mmCIF file of C-alpha atoms in Angstrom:
data_model
loop_
_atom_site.group_PDB
_atom_site.id
_atom_site.type_symbol
_atom_site.label_atom_id
_atom_site.label_comp_id
_atom_site.label_asym_id
_atom_site.label_seq_id
_atom_site.Cartn_x
_atom_site.Cartn_y
_atom_site.Cartn_z
ATOM 1 C CA UNK L 1 0.747 -0.483 0.160
ATOM 2 C CA UNK L 2 3.375 2.422 0.745
ATOM 3 C CA UNK L 3 5.063 1.404 -2.873
ATOM 4 C CA UNK L 4 1.376 2.489 -4.634
ATOM 5 C CA UNK L 5 0.244 5.738 -2.846
ATOM 6 C CA UNK L 6 4.326 7.388 -3.719
ATOM 7 C CA UNK L 7 3.651 5.700 -7.102
ATOM 8 C CA UNK L 8 0.278 6.739 -7.452
ATOM 9 C CA UNK L 9 1.386 10.320 -6.998
ATOM 10 C CA UNK L 10 4.016 10.682 -9.595
ATOM 11 C CA UNK L 11 1.466 10.891 -11.617
ATOM 12 C CA UNK L 12 0.396 14.412 -12.422
ATOM 13 C CA UNK L 13 -3.108 15.843 -10.736
ATOM 14 C CA UNK L 14 -5.169 18.314 -10.552
ATOM 15 C CA UNK L 15 -3.895 21.007 -7.558
ATOM 16 C CA UNK L 16 -7.639 20.589 -5.037
ATOM 17 C CA UNK L 17 -7.361 16.517 -5.220
ATOM 18 C CA UNK L 18 -3.415 16.957 -4.825
ATOM 19 C CA UNK L 19 -4.712 19.235 -1.593
ATOM 20 C CA UNK L 20 -6.979 16.935 -0.654
ATOM 21 C CA UNK L 21 -4.962 14.108 -0.258
ATOM 22 C CA UNK L 22 -2.607 15.881 1.272
ATOM 23 C CA UNK L 23 -4.407 16.828 3.885
ATOM 24 C CA UNK L 24 -6.130 13.613 4.366
ATOM 25 C CA UNK L 25 -2.529 12.159 4.332
ATOM 26 C CA UNK L 26 -1.253 14.883 6.773
ATOM 27 C CA UNK L 27 -4.759 14.226 9.190
ATOM 28 C CA UNK L 28 -3.762 10.010 9.981
ATOM 29 C CA UNK L 29 0.090 11.262 10.670
ATOM 30 C CA UNK L 30 0.473 9.839 8.104
ATOM 31 C CA UNK L 31 3.771 13.105 6.844
ATOM 32 C CA UNK L 32 5.509 11.315 4.423
ATOM 33 C CA UNK L 33 2.307 10.883 2.042
ATOM 34 C CA UNK L 34 0.958 15.019 2.918
ATOM 35 C CA UNK L 35 3.981 16.255 2.015
ATOM 36 C CA UNK L 36 4.557 15.041 -0.783
ATOM 37 C CA UNK L 37 1.079 16.154 -2.145
ATOM 38 C CA UNK L 38 2.229 18.870 -0.724
ATOM 39 C CA UNK L 39 5.220 19.005 -3.243
ATOM 40 C CA UNK L 40 3.508 18.113 -6.905
ATOM 41 C CA UNK L 41 0.583 20.751 -5.954
ATOM 42 C CA UNK L 42 3.029 23.144 -5.525
ATOM 43 C CA UNK L 43 5.355 23.104 -8.141
ATOM 44 C CA UNK L 44 1.706 23.161 -10.281
ATOM 45 C CA UNK L 45 1.363 26.687 -9.002
ATOM 46 C CA UNK L 46 4.856 27.529 -9.238
ATOM 47 C CA UNK L 47 4.242 26.867 -12.819
ATOM 48 C CA UNK L 48 1.628 29.356 -13.008
ATOM 49 C CA UNK L 49 2.985 32.202 -10.642
ATOM 50 C CA UNK L 50 5.487 31.951 -8.735
ATOM 51 C CA UNK L 51 5.156 34.718 -5.800
ATOM 52 C CA UNK L 52 1.351 33.639 -5.860
ATOM 53 C CA UNK L 53 -0.828 33.577 -2.358
ATOM 54 C CA UNK L 54 -2.074 30.252 -3.642
ATOM 55 C CA UNK L 55 1.827 29.703 -3.819
ATOM 56 C CA UNK L 56 2.039 30.727 0.230
ATOM 57 C CA UNK L 57 -0.302 29.005 1.627
ATOM 58 C CA UNK L 58 1.804 25.849 -0.127
ATOM 59 C CA UNK L 59 4.390 26.785 1.184
ATOM 60 C CA UNK L 60 3.043 27.141 4.776
ATOM 61 C CA UNK L 61 0.947 24.034 4.649
ATOM 62 C CA UNK L 62 5.029 21.881 4.013
ATOM 63 C CA UNK L 63 6.372 23.434 6.851
ATOM 64 C CA UNK L 64 3.403 23.844 9.547
ATOM 65 C CA UNK L 65 4.568 18.702 7.858
ATOM 66 C CA UNK L 66 8.180 19.126 8.278
ATOM 67 C CA UNK L 67 8.127 21.947 11.669
ATOM 68 C CA UNK L 68 5.622 17.788 13.059
ATOM 69 C CA UNK L 69 8.603 15.102 11.364
ATOM 70 C CA UNK L 70 11.351 17.568 13.530
ATOM 71 C CA UNK L 71 12.957 19.247 10.576
ATOM 72 C CA UNK L 72 13.529 22.600 12.385
ATOM 73 C CA UNK L 73 15.850 24.514 9.759
ATOM 74 C CA UNK L 74 12.960 22.955 6.405
ATOM 75 C CA UNK L 75 10.370 23.832 8.358
ATOM 76 C CA UNK L 76 11.797 27.520 8.659
ATOM 77 C CA UNK L 77 13.113 27.824 5.086
ATOM 78 C CA UNK L 78 9.012 26.824 3.591
ATOM 79 C CA UNK L 79 8.284 29.332 5.760
ATOM 80 C CA UNK L 80 10.667 32.230 5.295
ATOM 81 C CA UNK L 81 9.241 32.477 1.722
ATOM 82 C CA UNK L 82 5.893 32.236 3.186
ATOM 83 C CA UNK L 83 5.944 35.432 5.042
ATOM 84 C CA UNK L 84 8.031 36.793 2.091
ATOM 85 C CA UNK L 85 5.291 36.221 -0.681
ATOM 86 C CA UNK L 86 2.530 36.906 2.604
ATOM 87 C CA UNK L 87 3.929 40.524 3.543
ATOM 88 C CA UNK L 88 3.852 41.787 -0.212
ATOM 89 C CA UNK L 89 0.536 40.510 -1.449
ATOM 90 C CA UNK L 90 -1.203 40.857 1.654
ATOM 91 C CA UNK L 91 0.486 42.922 3.835
ATOM 92 C CA UNK L 92 2.694 43.166 6.893
ATOM 93 C CA UNK L 93 -0.559 43.417 9.445
ATOM 94 C CA UNK L 94 -1.979 40.792 7.680
ATOM 95 C CA UNK L 95 -4.036 37.858 9.418
ATOM 96 C CA UNK L 96 -1.907 34.560 6.687
ATOM 97 C CA UNK L 97 2.012 36.259 7.664
ATOM 98 C CA UNK L 98 0.713 36.701 11.214
ATOM 99 C CA UNK L 99 -0.281 32.980 11.145
ATOM 100 C CA UNK L 100 3.140 32.207 8.950
ATOM 101 C CA UNK L 101 4.979 33.769 11.559
ATOM 102 C CA UNK L 102 3.741 32.491 15.484
ATOM 103 C CA UNK L 103 4.354 29.129 13.899
ATOM 104 C CA UNK L 104 8.595 30.852 12.957
ATOM 105 C CA UNK L 105 7.828 31.302 16.102
ATOM 106 C CA UNK L 106 7.582 27.583 17.712
ATOM 107 C CA UNK L 107 10.326 26.241 14.625
ATOM 108 C CA UNK L 108 12.360 28.894 16.300
ATOM 109 C CA UNK L 109 12.334 27.175 20.021
ATOM 110 C CA UNK L 110 12.933 23.519 18.093
ATOM 111 C CA UNK L 111 16.137 24.525 16.396
ATOM 112 C CA UNK L 112 17.015 27.025 19.627
ATOM 113 C CA UNK L 113 17.432 23.001 21.114
ATOM 114 C CA UNK L 114 18.530 21.728 18.274
ATOM 115 C CA UNK L 115 21.405 24.067 18.040
ATOM 116 C CA UNK L 116 22.440 24.159 22.497
ATOM 117 C CA UNK L 117 20.827 27.842 22.098
ATOM 118 C CA UNK L 118 22.165 29.788 25.413
ATOM 119 C CA UNK L 119 20.348 30.448 27.927
ATOM 120 C CA UNK L 120 18.293 34.049 28.010
ATOM 121 C CA UNK L 121 20.775 37.469 28.817
ATOM 122 C CA UNK L 122 18.636 39.985 28.336
ATOM 123 C CA UNK L 123 15.314 39.842 30.467
ATOM 124 C CA UNK L 124 12.676 41.885 27.565
ATOM 125 C CA UNK L 125 12.507 46.177 28.599
ATOM 126 C CA UNK L 126 15.390 45.385 29.690
ATOM 127 C CA UNK L 127 17.569 48.705 29.802
ATOM 128 C CA UNK L 128 21.102 49.060 28.746
ATOM 129 C CA UNK L 129 22.957 51.032 30.274
ATOM 130 C CA UNK L 130 24.690 50.108 32.666
ATOM 131 C CA UNK L 131 26.597 48.832 29.409
ATOM 132 C CA UNK L 132 26.510 51.073 26.814
ATOM 133 C CA UNK L 133 30.405 48.746 25.091
ATOM 134 C CA UNK L 134 29.645 47.418 21.740
ATOM 135 C CA UNK L 135 31.038 44.483 22.245
ATOM 136 C CA UNK L 136 28.306 43.881 25.129
ATOM 137 C CA UNK L 137 25.725 45.774 22.310
ATOM 138 C CA UNK L 138 26.949 42.988 20.283
ATOM 139 C CA UNK L 139 26.344 39.948 22.663
ATOM 140 C CA UNK L 140 22.843 41.501 23.418
ATOM 141 C CA UNK L 141 21.089 41.597 20.515
ATOM 142 C CA UNK L 142 22.219 38.151 19.173
ATOM 143 C CA UNK L 143 21.031 36.436 22.257
ATOM 144 C CA UNK L 144 17.710 38.526 21.258
ATOM 145 C CA UNK L 145 17.932 37.593 18.396
ATOM 146 C CA UNK L 146 18.312 34.061 19.276
ATOM 147 C CA UNK L 147 15.474 33.774 21.290
ATOM 148 C CA UNK L 148 12.797 35.618 18.978
ATOM 149 C CA UNK L 149 12.860 39.090 20.482
ATOM 150 C CA UNK L 150 13.559 40.400 16.929
ATOM 151 C CA UNK L 151 11.548 44.334 17.398
ATOM 152 C CA UNK L 152 14.693 44.896 20.832
ATOM 153 C CA UNK L 153 17.564 43.093 18.502
ATOM 154 C CA UNK L 154 17.087 45.184 16.101
ATOM 155 C CA UNK L 155 16.957 47.574 17.945
ATOM 156 C CA UNK L 156 19.724 47.483 20.093
ATOM 157 C CA UNK L 157 21.482 45.896 16.901
ATOM 158 C CA UNK L 158 20.964 49.219 14.459
ATOM 159 C CA UNK L 159 21.908 51.486 18.026
ATOM 160 C CA UNK L 160 25.366 49.546 17.825
ATOM 161 C CA UNK L 161 26.059 49.662 13.974
ATOM 162 C CA UNK L 162 24.871 53.966 14.245
ATOM 163 C CA UNK L 163 27.646 53.882 17.500
ATOM 164 C CA UNK L 164 30.967 52.499 14.748
ATOM 165 C CA UNK L 165 30.056 54.019 12.326
ATOM 166 C CA UNK L 166 31.211 57.180 13.980
ATOM 167 C CA UNK L 167 33.804 56.321 15.938
ATOM 168 C CA UNK L 168 36.690 56.195 12.591
ATOM 169 C CA UNK L 169 38.633 53.694 14.958
ATOM 170 C CA UNK L 170 35.833 50.710 15.622
ATOM 171 C CA UNK L 171 35.865 47.448 15.077
ATOM 172 C CA UNK L 172 35.408 45.522 11.514
ATOM 173 C CA UNK L 173 36.039 42.523 12.825
ATOM 174 C CA UNK L 174 32.582 43.344 15.714
ATOM 175 C CA UNK L 175 31.209 45.873 12.874
ATOM 176 C CA UNK L 176 31.010 42.614 10.547
ATOM 177 C CA UNK L 177 28.922 40.372 13.242
ATOM 178 C CA UNK L 178 26.816 43.123 13.850
ATOM 179 C CA UNK L 179 25.677 44.030 10.108
ATOM 180 C CA UNK L 180 25.586 39.877 9.710
ATOM 181 C CA UNK L 181 22.945 39.216 12.671
ATOM 182 C CA UNK L 182 21.112 42.608 11.367
ATOM 183 C CA UNK L 183 20.648 40.620 8.050
ATOM 184 C CA UNK L 184 19.246 37.395 9.652
ATOM 185 C CA UNK L 185 17.284 38.874 11.279
ATOM 186 C CA UNK L 186 15.226 40.322 8.406
ATOM 187 C CA UNK L 187 15.777 37.734 6.598
ATOM 188 C CA UNK L 188 13.899 36.071 9.562
ATOM 189 C CA UNK L 189 11.481 37.668 8.917
ATOM 190 C CA UNK L 190 10.650 37.982 5.716
ATOM 191 C CA UNK L 191 12.267 41.663 4.808
ATOM 192 C CA UNK L 192 14.796 39.864 2.196
ATOM 193 C CA UNK L 193 14.937 43.734 0.062
ATOM 194 C CA UNK L 194 16.691 44.534 3.999
ATOM 195 C CA UNK L 195 18.742 41.567 4.012
ATOM 196 C CA UNK L 196 20.009 42.027 1.373
ATOM 197 C CA UNK L 197 21.423 45.080 1.531
ATOM 198 C CA UNK L 198 23.157 44.854 4.818
ATOM 199 C CA UNK L 199 25.194 41.240 2.986
ATOM 200 C CA UNK L 200 26.258 43.206 1.133
ATOM 201 C CA UNK L 201 27.537 46.304 3.825
ATOM 202 C CA UNK L 202 28.591 43.045 5.553
ATOM 203 C CA UNK L 203 30.939 42.162 2.218
ATOM 204 C CA UNK L 204 32.233 45.520 1.009
ATOM 205 C CA UNK L 205 33.509 45.898 6.121
ATOM 206 C CA UNK L 206 34.573 42.152 5.142
ATOM 207 C CA UNK L 207 37.723 43.333 2.355
ATOM 208 C CA UNK L 208 38.346 45.976 4.329
ATOM 209 C CA UNK L 209 39.614 43.627 7.101
ATOM 210 C CA UNK L 210 43.370 42.712 7.471
ATOM 211 C CA UNK L 211 44.376 40.152 8.886
ATOM 212 C CA UNK L 212 41.616 37.212 9.107
ATOM 213 C CA UNK L 213 40.825 34.865 11.464
ATOM 214 C CA UNK L 214 39.329 32.129 11.227
ATOM 215 C CA UNK L 215 36.407 32.846 13.057
ATOM 216 C CA UNK L 216 36.246 35.231 10.686
ATOM 217 C CA UNK L 217 36.350 33.515 7.360
ATOM 218 C CA UNK L 218 33.993 31.382 8.469
ATOM 219 C CA UNK L 219 31.431 34.551 8.911
ATOM 220 C CA UNK L 220 32.130 35.367 5.745
ATOM 221 C CA UNK L 221 32.172 32.230 4.426
ATOM 222 C CA UNK L 222 28.004 32.675 6.260
ATOM 223 C CA UNK L 223 26.955 35.939 4.883
ATOM 224 C CA UNK L 224 27.985 35.179 1.711
ATOM 225 C CA UNK L 225 25.705 31.617 1.775
ATOM 226 C CA UNK L 226 22.980 34.130 3.105
ATOM 227 C CA UNK L 227 23.008 36.163 0.821
ATOM 228 C CA UNK L 228 22.680 33.816 -1.662
ATOM 229 C CA UNK L 229 19.696 31.942 -0.273
ATOM 230 C CA UNK L 230 18.044 35.333 -0.199
ATOM 231 C CA UNK L 231 19.097 35.849 -4.291
ATOM 232 C CA UNK L 232 17.539 32.431 -4.805
ATOM 233 C CA UNK L 233 14.179 32.849 -2.984
ATOM 234 C CA UNK L 234 13.721 35.750 -4.467
ATOM 235 C CA UNK L 235 14.058 34.084 -8.574
ATOM 236 C CA UNK L 236 18.012 35.097 -9.394
ATOM 237 C CA UNK L 237 18.854 32.290 -9.980
ATOM 238 C CA UNK L 238 22.155 32.905 -11.973
ATOM 239 C CA UNK L 239 23.453 34.651 -9.136
ATOM 240 C CA UNK L 240 22.575 32.926 -6.208
ATOM 241 C CA UNK L 241 24.735 30.237 -7.742
ATOM 242 C CA UNK L 242 27.594 31.925 -8.921
ATOM 243 C CA UNK L 243 28.167 33.006 -4.981
ATOM 244 C CA UNK L 244 26.894 29.318 -3.804
ATOM 245 C CA UNK L 245 29.150 27.987 -5.823
ATOM 246 C CA UNK L 246 31.884 29.946 -4.637
ATOM 247 C CA UNK L 247 31.016 29.042 -0.647
ATOM 248 C CA UNK L 248 31.329 25.440 -1.437
ATOM 249 C CA UNK L 249 35.158 25.925 -3.031
ATOM 250 C CA UNK L 250 35.897 28.061 -0.161
ATOM 251 C CA UNK L 251 34.368 25.416 1.756
ATOM 252 C CA UNK L 252 36.529 22.526 0.464
ATOM 253 C CA UNK L 253 40.250 24.772 1.272
ATOM 254 C CA UNK L 254 39.492 25.509 4.714
ATOM 255 C CA UNK L 255 37.929 21.793 4.736
ATOM 256 C CA UNK L 256 41.317 21.147 3.989
ATOM 257 C CA UNK L 257 43.662 23.381 5.877
ATOM 258 C CA UNK L 258 42.090 22.057 9.414
ATOM 259 C CA UNK L 259 42.701 18.142 8.237
ATOM 260 C CA UNK L 260 43.073 16.218 11.164
ATOM 261 C CA UNK L 261 41.713 19.586 13.701
ATOM 262 C CA UNK L 262 39.090 19.347 15.818
ATOM 263 C CA UNK L 263 36.944 22.064 13.715
ATOM 264 C CA UNK L 264 37.549 19.561 10.715
ATOM 265 C CA UNK L 265 33.616 18.410 11.353
ATOM 266 C CA UNK L 266 31.869 21.078 12.167
ATOM 267 C CA UNK L 267 33.411 21.854 8.959
ATOM 268 C CA UNK L 268 32.166 19.529 6.970
ATOM 269 C CA UNK L 269 28.521 19.984 7.919
ATOM 270 C CA UNK L 270 28.794 23.149 6.507
ATOM 271 C CA UNK L 271 30.286 22.266 2.815
ATOM 272 C CA UNK L 272 27.133 19.364 3.249
ATOM 273 C CA UNK L 273 24.192 22.607 4.250
ATOM 274 C CA UNK L 274 26.381 24.002 0.721
ATOM 275 C CA UNK L 275 26.234 21.466 -0.856
ATOM 276 C CA UNK L 276 22.115 21.335 -0.063
ATOM 277 C CA UNK L 277 22.096 25.130 -0.601
ATOM 278 C CA UNK L 278 23.393 24.465 -4.424
ATOM 279 C CA UNK L 279 21.533 22.051 -4.937
ATOM 280 C CA UNK L 280 18.286 23.674 -4.148
ATOM 281 C CA UNK L 281 19.640 26.550 -7.044
ATOM 282 C CA UNK L 282 20.769 24.494 -10.031
ATOM 283 C CA UNK L 283 17.280 22.931 -9.052
ATOM 284 C CA UNK L 284 15.197 25.386 -9.575
ATOM 285 C CA UNK L 285 17.166 25.962 -13.336
ATOM 286 C CA UNK L 286 16.471 22.618 -13.782
ATOM 287 C CA UNK L 287 19.742 21.180 -13.938
ATOM 288 C CA UNK L 288 18.453 17.684 -12.111
ATOM 289 C CA UNK L 289 21.967 16.091 -12.723
ATOM 290 C CA UNK L 290 24.078 18.868 -10.870
ATOM 291 C CA UNK L 291 21.816 19.056 -8.391
ATOM 292 C CA UNK L 292 21.365 14.990 -7.787
ATOM 293 C CA UNK L 293 25.808 15.177 -7.336
ATOM 294 C CA UNK L 294 25.673 17.888 -4.150
ATOM 295 C CA UNK L 295 22.554 16.016 -2.471
ATOM 296 C CA UNK L 296 24.247 13.060 -2.884
ATOM 297 C CA UNK L 297 27.521 14.401 -1.463
ATOM 298 C CA UNK L 298 26.029 16.143 1.069
ATOM 299 C CA UNK L 299 23.390 13.179 2.102
ATOM 300 C CA UNK L 300 27.351 11.473 2.382
ATOM 301 C CA UNK L 301 28.508 13.662 4.683
ATOM 302 C CA UNK L 302 25.618 13.772 7.189
ATOM 303 C CA UNK L 303 25.637 9.895 6.827
ATOM 304 C CA UNK L 304 29.782 10.227 7.626
ATOM 305 C CA UNK L 305 28.946 12.484 10.838
ATOM 306 C CA UNK L 306 26.030 12.511 12.081
ATOM 307 C CA UNK L 307 23.570 9.800 13.240
ATOM 308 C CA UNK L 308 21.718 8.094 10.812
ATOM 309 C CA UNK L 309 17.938 9.423 13.301
ATOM 310 C CA UNK L 310 19.127 12.702 12.147
ATOM 311 C CA UNK L 311 16.363 15.210 10.733
ATOM 312 C CA UNK L 312 19.273 16.834 8.558
ATOM 313 C CA UNK L 313 19.615 12.905 7.078
ATOM 314 C CA UNK L 314 15.876 12.544 6.268
ATOM 315 C CA UNK L 315 16.257 15.900 4.439
ATOM 316 C CA UNK L 316 19.190 14.659 2.155
ATOM 317 C CA UNK L 317 17.438 11.452 1.908
ATOM 318 C CA UNK L 318 14.847 13.589 0.620
ATOM 319 C CA UNK L 319 16.605 16.220 -1.185
ATOM 320 C CA UNK L 320 17.181 13.113 -3.788
ATOM 321 C CA UNK L 321 14.719 10.937 -3.821
ATOM 322 C CA UNK L 322 12.466 14.337 -5.441
ATOM 323 C CA UNK L 323 15.826 15.047 -7.968
ATOM 324 C CA UNK L 324 15.274 11.725 -8.723
ATOM 325 C CA UNK L 325 11.181 12.308 -9.637
ATOM 326 C CA UNK L 326 12.168 14.790 -11.625
ATOM 327 C CA UNK L 327 14.563 13.408 -13.388
ATOM 328 C CA UNK L 328 11.727 10.750 -13.962
ATOM 329 C CA UNK L 329 13.452 7.914 -12.482
ATOM 330 C CA UNK L 330 10.661 7.476 -9.453
ATOM 331 C CA UNK L 331 11.234 3.292 -9.213
ATOM 332 C CA UNK L 332 15.255 4.647 -8.263
ATOM 333 C CA UNK L 333 13.266 7.600 -5.352
ATOM 334 C CA UNK L 334 10.950 4.907 -3.610
ATOM 335 C CA UNK L 335 13.957 3.546 -1.808
ATOM 336 C CA UNK L 336 15.302 7.099 -0.048
ATOM 337 C CA UNK L 337 11.463 8.504 0.406
ATOM 338 C CA UNK L 338 11.266 5.819 2.353
ATOM 339 C CA UNK L 339 14.823 5.769 3.815
ATOM 340 C CA UNK L 340 13.816 9.200 4.942
ATOM 341 C CA UNK L 341 10.834 7.626 6.715
ATOM 342 C CA UNK L 342 12.802 5.824 8.781
ATOM 343 C CA UNK L 343 15.452 8.122 9.836
ATOM 344 C CA UNK L 344 12.310 10.170 11.631
ATOM 345 C CA UNK L 345 11.177 6.774 13.030
#
């Protein structure tokens, strides 16, 4: 029955039918089938209008399913794109935008747990007048962001950047960190135009920096990757592809430099993320063979470095299966999809 359900989904059906089947699967906690049918519906809606409210509706649904499956990072990506469309089409204060924002807040709690985020160091409304140093303000802003206190985080970080801009002797490294955090903050709220401008300013600041430590290098890598993801979601796929390839090259170089080092595993896991992001980008460009290579590379790293039941392993299995389906290899995709299900058990 499972195989029949999966293969029957490969045949294109009308969006209302796919949506109904997805809802039925979700109601019985059959999340693998639910996300399959929602994705098929999403592909059809994207062909009609890639930024329609129907696309946002399906992205929101996919985000909910991914969150139920424990794939918090993939869920966040889906909610981010849904929020951007809903804010542009319906307005930031719309009920639909608020609904997606609420879901993102819930997912952020899960991400914080997975990432081992520091304990809350700043209480809402607390004055920072006791310590006006840039370093302290940056620390407070980052902590507020980690805990989803977006409004106060933005206020603190903007004051931090303004202070550094007014001081010619301020640290470029600290300014770079503040700009990157602000860009990530805007991205999390679906403010992609603002985030793009901040990422570009951060990269300009990075170029001015003299001797860069390894830590700064990784920050620059993450900044470029974040900018590339915004471009991808905005439809600027060719530039996004070029930047993601640059990031992958930087990580490969860093990995070879740190071979045998304690940081090697962290860099390799970042490389898996880079392979995944590049794979998604070239998939959108319909370069399916390249996409499959990237997703398989990410899968191999994650299988080597993570537990089999890790959500990121499941994510890579799913991306490989999705790409094989797009290439017309539904039968080959089936075992990978089943592996993804096994991971979540």
